[in-house]
Amino acid sequence: MEFSTFADRAGKIEAETADLEIVDLVTDLFLDADGDLEIVARYVQGRVFPAWDARKLEIGPSTCYEAIARGAGTNVGPEDVEDRLAELGEIGEVAASYDFGGQQGLGAFTAGGGGTDLTIGEVQEALSGLASTDGSGSHDRKVDVLFGLFNRCSREQARYLARLVLAEMRIGVGEGTVRDAIAAAFDVPEGEVERALQVSNDYGRVAVVAREEGLEGLEAMDLEVGRPVQAMLAQAGTVTDALETWEEAAVEWKYDGARVQLHHDPDGETRVFSRNMEEVTDALPEVGEFAETHLEAPTILDGEVVAVDDGGEPLPFQEVLRRFRRKHDVAKAREDVTVAPVFFDCLHGDGEDLLEATLTERHARLEDLLSGGEGLSKLWTTDDAGVIEGIDAESLEAGHEGIMLKDPDSTYSPGRRGKRWLKRKPDVETVDCVVTGAEWGEGRRATFLGSFELSVRTEDGYETIGKVATGITDEKLAELTDRLEGHVLTQEGQEVDLEPAVVFEVGYEEIQTSPTYSSGYALRFPRFLGVRSDKDPDDADSLRRVRSLLEVEE
Ligand code: AMP
């Protein structure tokens, strides 16, 4: 296909606003693309290479401006291009504002060797060549090659070439449009196209397979150990959201590190990718070593790499950044900061793709693979908010970030920020409450006070607003019992009334009006965050503040 045809079609697509019409136009483009379908299916989204491909064009804006300036004529410099960009706001518009082709005779710089009409194949060949251009003189070589391309462009072609080169195609073609267009063009089900896109991350290949091999070909497309998949993403959410939507919630610690996807083939390579599918294998040798030691079958695992101290305890997130993506002096950096992987999902295990399996099934497979338990994220399944609080508290205690809540029945949706994975929202506000009552525990905890009654200040005293019972370690309970025991006013059975003396800082998810407590309000999912030793009961929060917090929520 000639590049002029592509530019012409891209212009029509860009001018169209109705989604269905856009799908029709892209469908026609795919049907007419013949031998260039693979490339065209990527170009419409502004991609030169498949999403999983580690190759990058690495053409910075200034290189592109220089090439445009040179193509535009002797009187034009990169500053003029930048000035026009400031005025017009978009590189395609800038490129289309110049007249190219004045520098005849220099077409020899193009990959195709100075033919007349630029073809898609020539553009791709030239750009692929650039991706492997590195080292000294590479800047000049890039400008030369780009100039050669611009020099053969009409204004409209230059518009889309500039956008392609800077990965700013933006003609209104999203992933869903490409999926629908492939399905329509080659008469295959959208769902199967979608699945093939998820496992391959390659729009070009899926389009070609759909055309050449139809449904059967798409069905045969699988994950490949060594080729990254987009990571499933989480939304912010609350325990309330989780328990109101699902029968039970899968709860995991949220590790404070960087996302990694491990691809391990015991008979081949081990590769590690970032959340954006960038390869980070060399920067994180510990992950490769972990795979060599612990994994015997071909696997794709999803997890987090965390910086740890000598005792294996987690260090803050900033420490991981000193290691992640590092290209030089990795051994030296490793001496300063050690990292360790924790895996929470299994996408492929020993020849079997698991994207369609439920989280419960995938985690069970992960447990089989990492039977020693090292590097395995623990998962609890529960419908009890109190148990969830306990897991959250343990996680924070162990130096992690809190919890993730996941739908146990959910499949793995690459690239989706859905509601099936929730990262628990951090507390927006906390309330400092006075402890006005407690209960003696039972069994192992018989000598501890627990289940603390929380109150807020009013003009005439204190009114209750909730109870915190879970999420406090035995060690902490012992300490709190020591502090509170001397303030017991009366005792009835296991229940004690306490003189207002100690102030707890309490996190919560929501404030609700409630007949249960004397203040008329309740803290939903209250969490003990610590004792405010610096505060007397008089400094605790007032009922008025609780009312104003509720107003803010509403
Ligand atoms: P955020 O980066 O705040 O959007 O939170 C989501 C990120 O938390 C994920 O992309 C992971 O990198 C990380 N994470 C830590 N622990 C887990 C876990 N158990 N499950 C899923 N993601 C986790």
mmCIF file with all atom_site columns, C-alpha atoms in Angstrom, residues 156-354:
data_model
loop_
_atom_site.group_PDB
_atom_site.id
_atom_site.type_symbol
_atom_site.label_atom_id
_atom_site.label_alt_id
_atom_site.label_comp_id
_atom_site.label_asym_id
_atom_site.label_entity_id
_atom_site.label_seq_id
_atom_site.pdbx_PDB_ins_code
_atom_site.Cartn_x
_atom_site.Cartn_y
_atom_site.Cartn_z
_atom_site.occupancy
_atom_site.B_iso_or_equiv
_atom_site.pdbx_formal_charge
_atom_site.auth_seq_id
_atom_site.auth_comp_id
_atom_site.auth_asym_id
_atom_site.auth_atom_id
_atom_site.pdbx_PDB_model_num
ATOM 1   C CA . GLU A 1 156 ? -0.876  15.089  4.338  1.00 0.00 ? 156 GLU A CA 1
ATOM 2   C CA . GLN A 1 157 ? 1.616   12.250  4.399  1.00 0.00 ? 157 GLN A CA 1
ATOM 3   C CA . ALA A 1 158 ? 3.972   14.370  6.486  1.00 0.00 ? 158 ALA A CA 1
ATOM 4   C CA . ARG A 1 159 ? 1.155   14.968  8.976  1.00 0.00 ? 159 ARG A CA 1
ATOM 5   C CA . TYR A 1 160 ? 0.770   11.248  9.697  1.00 0.00 ? 160 TYR A CA 1
ATOM 6   C CA . LEU A 1 161 ? 4.448   10.390  9.386  1.00 0.00 ? 161 LEU A CA 1
ATOM 7   C CA . ALA A 1 162 ? 5.328   12.962  12.056 1.00 0.00 ? 162 ALA A CA 1
ATOM 8   C CA . ARG A 1 163 ? 2.630   11.626  14.356 1.00 0.00 ? 163 ARG A CA 1
ATOM 9   C CA . LEU A 1 164 ? 3.695   8.030   13.793 1.00 0.00 ? 164 LEU A CA 1
ATOM 10  C CA . VAL A 1 165 ? 7.313   8.812   14.517 1.00 0.00 ? 165 VAL A CA 1
ATOM 11  C CA . LEU A 1 166 ? 6.449   10.543  17.782 1.00 0.00 ? 166 LEU A CA 1
ATOM 12  C CA . ALA A 1 167 ? 3.822   7.924   18.746 1.00 0.00 ? 167 ALA A CA 1
ATOM 13  C CA . GLU A 1 168 ? 1.074   10.543  18.669 1.00 0.00 ? 168 GLU A CA 1
ATOM 14  C CA . MET A 1 169 ? -1.199  9.161   15.957 1.00 0.00 ? 169 MET A CA 1
ATOM 15  C CA . ARG A 1 170 ? -4.457  10.090  17.698 1.00 0.00 ? 170 ARG A CA 1
ATOM 16  C CA . ILE A 1 171 ? -6.933  9.635   14.857 1.00 0.00 ? 171 ILE A CA 1
ATOM 17  C CA . GLY A 1 172 ? -9.602  8.291   17.183 1.00 0.00 ? 172 GLY A CA 1
ATOM 18  C CA . VAL A 1 173 ? -8.794  4.607   16.747 1.00 0.00 ? 173 VAL A CA 1
ATOM 19  C CA . GLY A 1 174 ? -8.642  2.830   20.108 1.00 0.00 ? 174 GLY A CA 1
ATOM 20  C CA . GLU A 1 175 ? -8.107  -0.822  20.888 1.00 0.00 ? 175 GLU A CA 1
ATOM 21  C CA . GLY A 1 176 ? -11.830 -1.529  20.715 1.00 0.00 ? 176 GLY A CA 1
ATOM 22  C CA . THR A 1 177 ? -12.042 -0.028  17.215 1.00 0.00 ? 177 THR A CA 1
ATOM 23  C CA . VAL A 1 178 ? -9.230  -2.214  15.928 1.00 0.00 ? 178 VAL A CA 1
ATOM 24  C CA . ARG A 1 179 ? -10.838 -5.264  17.521 1.00 0.00 ? 179 ARG A CA 1
ATOM 25  C CA . ASP A 1 180 ? -14.215 -4.534  15.941 1.00 0.00 ? 180 ASP A CA 1
ATOM 26  C CA . ALA A 1 181 ? -12.671 -3.759  12.568 1.00 0.00 ? 181 ALA A CA 1
ATOM 27  C CA . ILE A 1 182 ? -10.671 -7.005  12.493 1.00 0.00 ? 182 ILE A CA 1
ATOM 28  C CA . ALA A 1 183 ? -13.837 -8.915  13.409 1.00 0.00 ? 183 ALA A CA 1
ATOM 29  C CA . ALA A 1 184 ? -15.884 -7.164  10.720 1.00 0.00 ? 184 ALA A CA 1
ATOM 30  C CA . ALA A 1 185 ? -13.235 -7.355  8.001  1.00 0.00 ? 185 ALA A CA 1
ATOM 31  C CA . PHE A 1 186 ? -12.490 -11.045 8.377  1.00 0.00 ? 186 PHE A CA 1
ATOM 32  C CA . ASP A 1 187 ? -15.804 -12.274 9.723  1.00 0.00 ? 187 ASP A CA 1
ATOM 33  C CA . VAL A 1 188 ? -14.600 -13.586 13.065 1.00 0.00 ? 188 VAL A CA 1
ATOM 34  C CA . PRO A 1 189 ? -16.191 -13.122 16.522 1.00 0.00 ? 189 PRO A CA 1
ATOM 35  C CA . GLU A 1 190 ? -15.146 -9.992  18.427 1.00 0.00 ? 190 GLU A CA 1
ATOM 36  C CA . GLY A 1 191 ? -14.681 -11.960 21.638 1.00 0.00 ? 191 GLY A CA 1
ATOM 37  C CA . GLU A 1 192 ? -12.150 -14.245 20.022 1.00 0.00 ? 192 GLU A CA 1
ATOM 38  C CA . VAL A 1 193 ? -10.280 -11.285 18.507 1.00 0.00 ? 193 VAL A CA 1
ATOM 39  C CA . GLU A 1 194 ? -10.180 -9.699  21.931 1.00 0.00 ? 194 GLU A CA 1
ATOM 40  C CA . ARG A 1 195 ? -8.805  -12.847 23.515 1.00 0.00 ? 195 ARG A CA 1
ATOM 41  C CA . ALA A 1 196 ? -6.165  -13.198 20.803 1.00 0.00 ? 196 ALA A CA 1
ATOM 42  C CA . LEU A 1 197 ? -5.143  -9.578  21.355 1.00 0.00 ? 197 LEU A CA 1
ATOM 43  C CA . GLN A 1 198 ? -4.825  -10.165 25.070 1.00 0.00 ? 198 GLN A CA 1
ATOM 44  C CA . VAL A 1 199 ? -2.595  -13.197 24.724 1.00 0.00 ? 199 VAL A CA 1
ATOM 45  C CA . SER A 1 200 ? -0.435  -11.850 21.901 1.00 0.00 ? 200 SER A CA 1
ATOM 46  C CA . ASN A 1 201 ? -0.339  -8.081  22.408 1.00 0.00 ? 201 ASN A CA 1
ATOM 47  C CA . ASP A 1 202 ? 0.080   -7.746  18.707 1.00 0.00 ? 202 ASP A CA 1
ATOM 48  C CA . TYR A 1 203 ? -2.666  -6.139  16.637 1.00 0.00 ? 203 TYR A CA 1
ATOM 49  C CA . GLY A 1 204 ? -0.757  -6.764  13.413 1.00 0.00 ? 204 GLY A CA 1
ATOM 50  C CA . ARG A 1 205 ? -0.416  -10.464 13.952 1.00 0.00 ? 205 ARG A CA 1
ATOM 51  C CA . VAL A 1 206 ? -4.010  -10.923 15.108 1.00 0.00 ? 206 VAL A CA 1
ATOM 52  C CA . ALA A 1 207 ? -5.270  -9.136  11.974 1.00 0.00 ? 207 ALA A CA 1
ATOM 53  C CA . VAL A 1 208 ? -3.180  -11.348 9.716  1.00 0.00 ? 208 VAL A CA 1
ATOM 54  C CA . VAL A 1 209 ? -4.151  -14.566 11.525 1.00 0.00 ? 209 VAL A CA 1
ATOM 55  C CA . ALA A 1 210 ? -7.842  -13.560 11.385 1.00 0.00 ? 210 ALA A CA 1
ATOM 56  C CA . ARG A 1 211 ? -7.572  -13.011 7.637  1.00 0.00 ? 211 ARG A CA 1
ATOM 57  C CA . GLU A 1 212 ? -5.431  -16.053 6.788  1.00 0.00 ? 212 GLU A CA 1
ATOM 58  C CA . GLU A 1 213 ? -6.666  -18.646 9.270  1.00 0.00 ? 213 GLU A CA 1
ATOM 59  C CA . GLY A 1 214 ? -9.996  -17.350 10.562 1.00 0.00 ? 214 GLY A CA 1
ATOM 60  C CA . LEU A 1 215 ? -11.546 -18.404 13.844 1.00 0.00 ? 215 LEU A CA 1
ATOM 61  C CA . GLU A 1 216 ? -9.480  -21.552 14.124 1.00 0.00 ? 216 GLU A CA 1
ATOM 62  C CA . GLY A 1 217 ? -6.267  -19.599 13.805 1.00 0.00 ? 217 GLY A CA 1
ATOM 63  C CA . LEU A 1 218 ? -7.339  -17.119 16.455 1.00 0.00 ? 218 LEU A CA 1
ATOM 64  C CA . GLU A 1 219 ? -8.325  -19.889 18.842 1.00 0.00 ? 219 GLU A CA 1
ATOM 65  C CA . ALA A 1 220 ? -4.903  -21.418 18.455 1.00 0.00 ? 220 ALA A CA 1
ATOM 66  C CA . MET A 1 221 ? -3.174  -18.203 19.556 1.00 0.00 ? 221 MET A CA 1
ATOM 67  C CA . ASP A 1 222 ? -1.871  -18.655 23.076 1.00 0.00 ? 222 ASP A CA 1
ATOM 68  C CA . LEU A 1 223 ? 0.344   -17.014 25.605 1.00 0.00 ? 223 LEU A CA 1
ATOM 69  C CA . GLU A 1 224 ? 3.985   -17.562 24.929 1.00 0.00 ? 224 GLU A CA 1
ATOM 70  C CA . VAL A 1 225 ? 6.534   -17.850 27.686 1.00 0.00 ? 225 VAL A CA 1
ATOM 71  C CA . GLY A 1 226 ? 8.940   -14.987 26.949 1.00 0.00 ? 226 GLY A CA 1
ATOM 72  C CA . ARG A 1 227 ? 6.374   -12.618 25.417 1.00 0.00 ? 227 ARG A CA 1
ATOM 73  C CA . PRO A 1 228 ? 4.906   -10.195 27.966 1.00 0.00 ? 228 PRO A CA 1
ATOM 74  C CA . VAL A 1 229 ? 1.214   -9.739  28.644 1.00 0.00 ? 229 VAL A CA 1
ATOM 75  C CA . GLN A 1 230 ? -0.383  -6.517  29.817 1.00 0.00 ? 230 GLN A CA 1
ATOM 76  C CA . ALA A 1 231 ? -0.775  -6.453  33.582 1.00 0.00 ? 231 ALA A CA 1
ATOM 77  C CA . MET A 1 232 ? -4.210  -6.564  35.178 1.00 0.00 ? 232 MET A CA 1
ATOM 78  C CA . LEU A 1 233 ? -4.758  -3.335  37.095 1.00 0.00 ? 233 LEU A CA 1
ATOM 79  C CA . ALA A 1 234 ? -6.642  -2.349  40.213 1.00 0.00 ? 234 ALA A CA 1
ATOM 80  C CA . GLN A 1 235 ? -9.052  0.413   41.132 1.00 0.00 ? 235 GLN A CA 1
ATOM 81  C CA . ALA A 1 236 ? -9.282  2.115   44.463 1.00 0.00 ? 236 ALA A CA 1
ATOM 82  C CA . GLY A 1 237 ? -12.064 0.661   46.597 1.00 0.00 ? 237 GLY A CA 1
ATOM 83  C CA . THR A 1 238 ? -13.238 -0.082  50.100 1.00 0.00 ? 238 THR A CA 1
ATOM 84  C CA . VAL A 1 239 ? -14.032 -3.163  52.158 1.00 0.00 ? 239 VAL A CA 1
ATOM 85  C CA . THR A 1 240 ? -17.665 -2.090  51.871 1.00 0.00 ? 240 THR A CA 1
ATOM 86  C CA . ASP A 1 241 ? -17.434 -2.163  48.051 1.00 0.00 ? 241 ASP A CA 1
ATOM 87  C CA . ALA A 1 242 ? -15.880 -5.610  48.139 1.00 0.00 ? 242 ALA A CA 1
ATOM 88  C CA . LEU A 1 243 ? -18.308 -7.213  50.584 1.00 0.00 ? 243 LEU A CA 1
ATOM 89  C CA . GLU A 1 244 ? -21.354 -5.616  49.024 1.00 0.00 ? 244 GLU A CA 1
ATOM 90  C CA . THR A 1 245 ? -20.430 -6.827  45.535 1.00 0.00 ? 245 THR A CA 1
ATOM 91  C CA . TRP A 1 246 ? -18.986 -10.287 46.077 1.00 0.00 ? 246 TRP A CA 1
ATOM 92  C CA . GLU A 1 247 ? -20.037 -13.111 48.330 1.00 0.00 ? 247 GLU A CA 1
ATOM 93  C CA . GLU A 1 248 ? -16.520 -13.293 49.651 1.00 0.00 ? 248 GLU A CA 1
ATOM 94  C CA . ALA A 1 249 ? -13.382 -11.293 49.108 1.00 0.00 ? 249 ALA A CA 1
ATOM 95  C CA . ALA A 1 250 ? -9.915  -12.605 48.391 1.00 0.00 ? 250 ALA A CA 1
ATOM 96  C CA . VAL A 1 251 ? -7.554  -10.545 50.508 1.00 0.00 ? 251 VAL A CA 1
ATOM 97  C CA . GLU A 1 252 ? -3.842  -10.165 49.957 1.00 0.00 ? 252 GLU A CA 1
ATOM 98  C CA . TRP A 1 253 ? -1.157  -7.948  51.362 1.00 0.00 ? 253 TRP A CA 1
ATOM 99  C CA . LYS A 1 254 ? -0.298  -5.041  49.119 1.00 0.00 ? 254 LYS A CA 1
ATOM 100 C CA . TYR A 1 255 ? 3.444   -5.045  48.621 1.00 0.00 ? 255 TYR A CA 1
ATOM 101 C CA . ASP A 1 256 ? 5.135   -1.726  48.178 1.00 0.00 ? 256 ASP A CA 1
ATOM 102 C CA . GLY A 1 257 ? 7.445   -2.339  45.275 1.00 0.00 ? 257 GLY A CA 1
ATOM 103 C CA . ALA A 1 258 ? 7.376   -2.494  41.502 1.00 0.00 ? 258 ALA A CA 1
ATOM 104 C CA . ARG A 1 259 ? 5.285   -4.824  39.374 1.00 0.00 ? 259 ARG A CA 1
ATOM 105 C CA . VAL A 1 260 ? 7.110   -7.623  37.612 1.00 0.00 ? 260 VAL A CA 1
ATOM 106 C CA . GLN A 1 261 ? 6.043   -10.343 35.226 1.00 0.00 ? 261 GLN A CA 1
ATOM 107 C CA . LEU A 1 262 ? 8.304   -13.355 35.237 1.00 0.00 ? 262 LEU A CA 1
ATOM 108 C CA . HIS A 1 263 ? 8.601   -15.587 32.183 1.00 0.00 ? 263 HIS A CA 1
ATOM 109 C CA . HIS A 1 264 ? 10.567  -18.688 32.949 1.00 0.00 ? 264 HIS A CA 1
ATOM 110 C CA . ASP A 1 265 ? 11.410  -21.530 30.651 1.00 0.00 ? 265 ASP A CA 1
ATOM 111 C CA . PRO A 1 266 ? 13.629  -24.072 32.429 1.00 0.00 ? 266 PRO A CA 1
ATOM 112 C CA . ASP A 1 267 ? 15.002  -25.213 29.058 1.00 0.00 ? 267 ASP A CA 1
ATOM 113 C CA . GLY A 1 268 ? 15.297  -21.747 27.640 1.00 0.00 ? 268 GLY A CA 1
ATOM 114 C CA . GLU A 1 269 ? 15.349  -18.195 28.791 1.00 0.00 ? 269 GLU A CA 1
ATOM 115 C CA . THR A 1 270 ? 14.162  -16.407 31.900 1.00 0.00 ? 270 THR A CA 1
ATOM 116 C CA . ARG A 1 271 ? 12.903  -12.895 31.281 1.00 0.00 ? 271 ARG A CA 1
ATOM 117 C CA . VAL A 1 272 ? 11.406  -10.271 33.546 1.00 0.00 ? 272 VAL A CA 1
ATOM 118 C CA . PHE A 1 273 ? 9.138   -7.443  32.414 1.00 0.00 ? 273 PHE A CA 1
ATOM 119 C CA . SER A 1 274 ? 7.853   -4.291  34.051 1.00 0.00 ? 274 SER A CA 1
ATOM 120 C CA . ARG A 1 275 ? 4.218   -3.247  34.349 1.00 0.00 ? 275 ARG A CA 1
ATOM 121 C CA . ASN A 1 276 ? 4.626   -1.561  30.954 1.00 0.00 ? 276 ASN A CA 1
ATOM 122 C CA . MET A 1 277 ? 6.127   -4.664  29.388 1.00 0.00 ? 277 MET A CA 1
ATOM 123 C CA . GLU A 1 278 ? 9.608   -3.215  29.328 1.00 0.00 ? 278 GLU A CA 1
ATOM 124 C CA . GLU A 1 279 ? 12.298  -5.825  29.820 1.00 0.00 ? 279 GLU A CA 1
ATOM 125 C CA . VAL A 1 280 ? 14.035  -5.490  33.203 1.00 0.00 ? 280 VAL A CA 1
ATOM 126 C CA . THR A 1 281 ? 15.726  -8.919  33.358 1.00 0.00 ? 281 THR A CA 1
ATOM 127 C CA . ASP A 1 282 ? 19.276  -7.626  33.657 1.00 0.00 ? 282 ASP A CA 1
ATOM 128 C CA . ALA A 1 283 ? 18.433  -5.010  36.264 1.00 0.00 ? 283 ALA A CA 1
ATOM 129 C CA . LEU A 1 284 ? 16.919  -7.593  38.621 1.00 0.00 ? 284 LEU A CA 1
ATOM 130 C CA . PRO A 1 285 ? 19.153  -10.686 38.641 1.00 0.00 ? 285 PRO A CA 1
ATOM 131 C CA . GLU A 1 286 ? 17.575  -11.838 41.928 1.00 0.00 ? 286 GLU A CA 1
ATOM 132 C CA . VAL A 1 287 ? 14.308  -12.536 40.105 1.00 0.00 ? 287 VAL A CA 1
ATOM 133 C CA . GLY A 1 288 ? 16.027  -14.732 37.516 1.00 0.00 ? 288 GLY A CA 1
ATOM 134 C CA . GLU A 1 289 ? 17.911  -16.530 40.277 1.00 0.00 ? 289 GLU A CA 1
ATOM 135 C CA . PHE A 1 290 ? 14.648  -17.067 42.152 1.00 0.00 ? 290 PHE A CA 1
ATOM 136 C CA . ALA A 1 291 ? 13.159  -18.676 39.044 1.00 0.00 ? 291 ALA A CA 1
ATOM 137 C CA . GLU A 1 292 ? 16.156  -20.952 38.555 1.00 0.00 ? 292 GLU A CA 1
ATOM 138 C CA . THR A 1 293 ? 15.941  -22.141 42.152 1.00 0.00 ? 293 THR A CA 1
ATOM 139 C CA . HIS A 1 294 ? 12.204  -22.440 42.639 1.00 0.00 ? 294 HIS A CA 1
ATOM 140 C CA . LEU A 1 295 ? 10.524  -23.144 39.318 1.00 0.00 ? 295 LEU A CA 1
ATOM 141 C CA . GLU A 1 296 ? 10.751  -26.373 37.410 1.00 0.00 ? 296 GLU A CA 1
ATOM 142 C CA . ALA A 1 297 ? 8.109   -25.866 34.724 1.00 0.00 ? 297 ALA A CA 1
ATOM 143 C CA . PRO A 1 298 ? 7.562   -23.166 32.084 1.00 0.00 ? 298 PRO A CA 1
ATOM 144 C CA . THR A 1 299 ? 5.651   -20.420 33.831 1.00 0.00 ? 299 THR A CA 1
ATOM 145 C CA . ILE A 1 300 ? 4.400   -16.856 33.601 1.00 0.00 ? 300 ILE A CA 1
ATOM 146 C CA . LEU A 1 301 ? 3.967   -15.316 37.035 1.00 0.00 ? 301 LEU A CA 1
ATOM 147 C CA . ASP A 1 302 ? 2.709   -11.886 38.060 1.00 0.00 ? 302 ASP A CA 1
ATOM 148 C CA . GLY A 1 303 ? 4.044   -10.220 41.156 1.00 0.00 ? 303 GLY A CA 1
ATOM 149 C CA . GLU A 1 304 ? 5.877   -7.422  42.837 1.00 0.00 ? 304 GLU A CA 1
ATOM 150 C CA . VAL A 1 305 ? 9.561   -6.940  43.430 1.00 0.00 ? 305 VAL A CA 1
ATOM 151 C CA . VAL A 1 306 ? 10.286  -5.444  46.812 1.00 0.00 ? 306 VAL A CA 1
ATOM 152 C CA . ALA A 1 307 ? 13.470  -4.009  48.299 1.00 0.00 ? 307 ALA A CA 1
ATOM 153 C CA . VAL A 1 308 ? 14.424  -5.895  51.453 1.00 0.00 ? 308 VAL A CA 1
ATOM 154 C CA . ASP A 1 309 ? 16.936  -5.467  54.262 1.00 0.00 ? 309 ASP A CA 1
ATOM 155 C CA . ASP A 1 310 ? 19.391  -8.129  55.413 1.00 0.00 ? 310 ASP A CA 1
ATOM 156 C CA . GLY A 1 311 ? 16.696  -9.838  57.442 1.00 0.00 ? 311 GLY A CA 1
ATOM 157 C CA . GLY A 1 312 ? 14.345  -9.964  54.453 1.00 0.00 ? 312 GLY A CA 1
ATOM 158 C CA . GLU A 1 313 ? 12.103  -7.209  55.877 1.00 0.00 ? 313 GLU A CA 1
ATOM 159 C CA . PRO A 1 314 ? 10.587  -4.841  53.305 1.00 0.00 ? 314 PRO A CA 1
ATOM 160 C CA . LEU A 1 315 ? 12.103  -1.424  52.695 1.00 0.00 ? 315 LEU A CA 1
ATOM 161 C CA . PRO A 1 316 ? 10.266  1.605   51.299 1.00 0.00 ? 316 PRO A CA 1
ATOM 162 C CA . PHE A 1 317 ? 9.326   1.762   47.647 1.00 0.00 ? 317 PHE A CA 1
ATOM 163 C CA . GLN A 1 318 ? 11.989  4.395   46.826 1.00 0.00 ? 318 GLN A CA 1
ATOM 164 C CA . GLU A 1 319 ? 14.660  1.764   47.391 1.00 0.00 ? 319 GLU A CA 1
ATOM 165 C CA . VAL A 1 320 ? 13.326  -0.430  44.592 1.00 0.00 ? 320 VAL A CA 1
ATOM 166 C CA . LEU A 1 321 ? 13.595  2.478   42.215 1.00 0.00 ? 321 LEU A CA 1
ATOM 167 C CA . ARG A 1 322 ? 17.344  2.460   42.735 1.00 0.00 ? 322 ARG A CA 1
ATOM 168 C CA . ARG A 1 323 ? 17.378  -0.962  41.110 1.00 0.00 ? 323 ARG A CA 1
ATOM 169 C CA . PHE A 1 324 ? 14.516  -0.997  38.642 1.00 0.00 ? 324 PHE A CA 1
ATOM 170 C CA . ARG A 1 325 ? 15.468  -0.285  35.004 1.00 0.00 ? 325 ARG A CA 1
ATOM 171 C CA . ARG A 1 326 ? 19.091  0.198   35.952 1.00 0.00 ? 326 ARG A CA 1
ATOM 172 C CA . LYS A 1 327 ? 21.288  -0.544  32.945 1.00 0.00 ? 327 LYS A CA 1
ATOM 173 C CA . HIS A 1 328 ? 24.789  -0.016  34.332 1.00 0.00 ? 328 HIS A CA 1
ATOM 174 C CA . ASP A 1 329 ? 26.593  -1.070  37.485 1.00 0.00 ? 329 ASP A CA 1
ATOM 175 C CA . VAL A 1 330 ? 23.895  -3.542  38.433 1.00 0.00 ? 330 VAL A CA 1
ATOM 176 C CA . ALA A 1 331 ? 26.280  -5.589  40.579 1.00 0.00 ? 331 ALA A CA 1
ATOM 177 C CA . LYS A 1 332 ? 27.283  -2.491  42.533 1.00 0.00 ? 332 LYS A CA 1
ATOM 178 C CA . ALA A 1 333 ? 23.661  -1.384  42.968 1.00 0.00 ? 333 ALA A CA 1
ATOM 179 C CA . ARG A 1 334 ? 22.841  -4.862  44.175 1.00 0.00 ? 334 ARG A CA 1
ATOM 180 C CA . GLU A 1 335 ? 25.343  -4.497  46.973 1.00 0.00 ? 335 GLU A CA 1
ATOM 181 C CA . ASP A 1 336 ? 23.468  -1.412  48.164 1.00 0.00 ? 336 ASP A CA 1
ATOM 182 C CA . VAL A 1 337 ? 19.895  -2.624  47.743 1.00 0.00 ? 337 VAL A CA 1
ATOM 183 C CA . THR A 1 338 ? 18.683  -6.216  47.621 1.00 0.00 ? 338 THR A CA 1
ATOM 184 C CA . VAL A 1 339 ? 15.356  -7.038  46.015 1.00 0.00 ? 339 VAL A CA 1
ATOM 185 C CA . ALA A 1 340 ? 13.102  -10.066 46.366 1.00 0.00 ? 340 ALA A CA 1
ATOM 186 C CA . PRO A 1 341 ? 10.069  -11.066 44.295 1.00 0.00 ? 341 PRO A CA 1
ATOM 187 C CA . VAL A 1 342 ? 6.657   -11.927 45.719 1.00 0.00 ? 342 VAL A CA 1
ATOM 188 C CA . PHE A 1 343 ? 4.228   -13.530 43.292 1.00 0.00 ? 343 PHE A CA 1
ATOM 189 C CA . PHE A 1 344 ? 0.472   -13.179 43.556 1.00 0.00 ? 344 PHE A CA 1
ATOM 190 C CA . ASP A 1 345 ? -0.769  -14.594 40.265 1.00 0.00 ? 345 ASP A CA 1
ATOM 191 C CA . CYS A 1 346 ? -0.068  -17.303 37.747 1.00 0.00 ? 346 CYS A CA 1
ATOM 192 C CA . LEU A 1 347 ? -0.927  -16.701 34.083 1.00 0.00 ? 347 LEU A CA 1
ATOM 193 C CA . HIS A 1 348 ? 0.622   -19.809 32.644 1.00 0.00 ? 348 HIS A CA 1
ATOM 194 C CA . GLY A 1 349 ? 1.757   -23.012 34.266 1.00 0.00 ? 349 GLY A CA 1
ATOM 195 C CA . ASP A 1 350 ? 3.423   -25.899 32.521 1.00 0.00 ? 350 ASP A CA 1
ATOM 196 C CA . GLY A 1 351 ? 1.816   -25.622 29.115 1.00 0.00 ? 351 GLY A CA 1
ATOM 197 C CA . GLU A 1 352 ? -1.538  -24.367 30.337 1.00 0.00 ? 352 GLU A CA 1
ATOM 198 C CA . ASP A 1 353 ? -2.840  -20.808 29.930 1.00 0.00 ? 353 ASP A CA 1
ATOM 199 C CA . LEU A 1 354 ? -4.764  -19.685 32.989 1.00 0.00 ? 354 LEU A CA 1
#
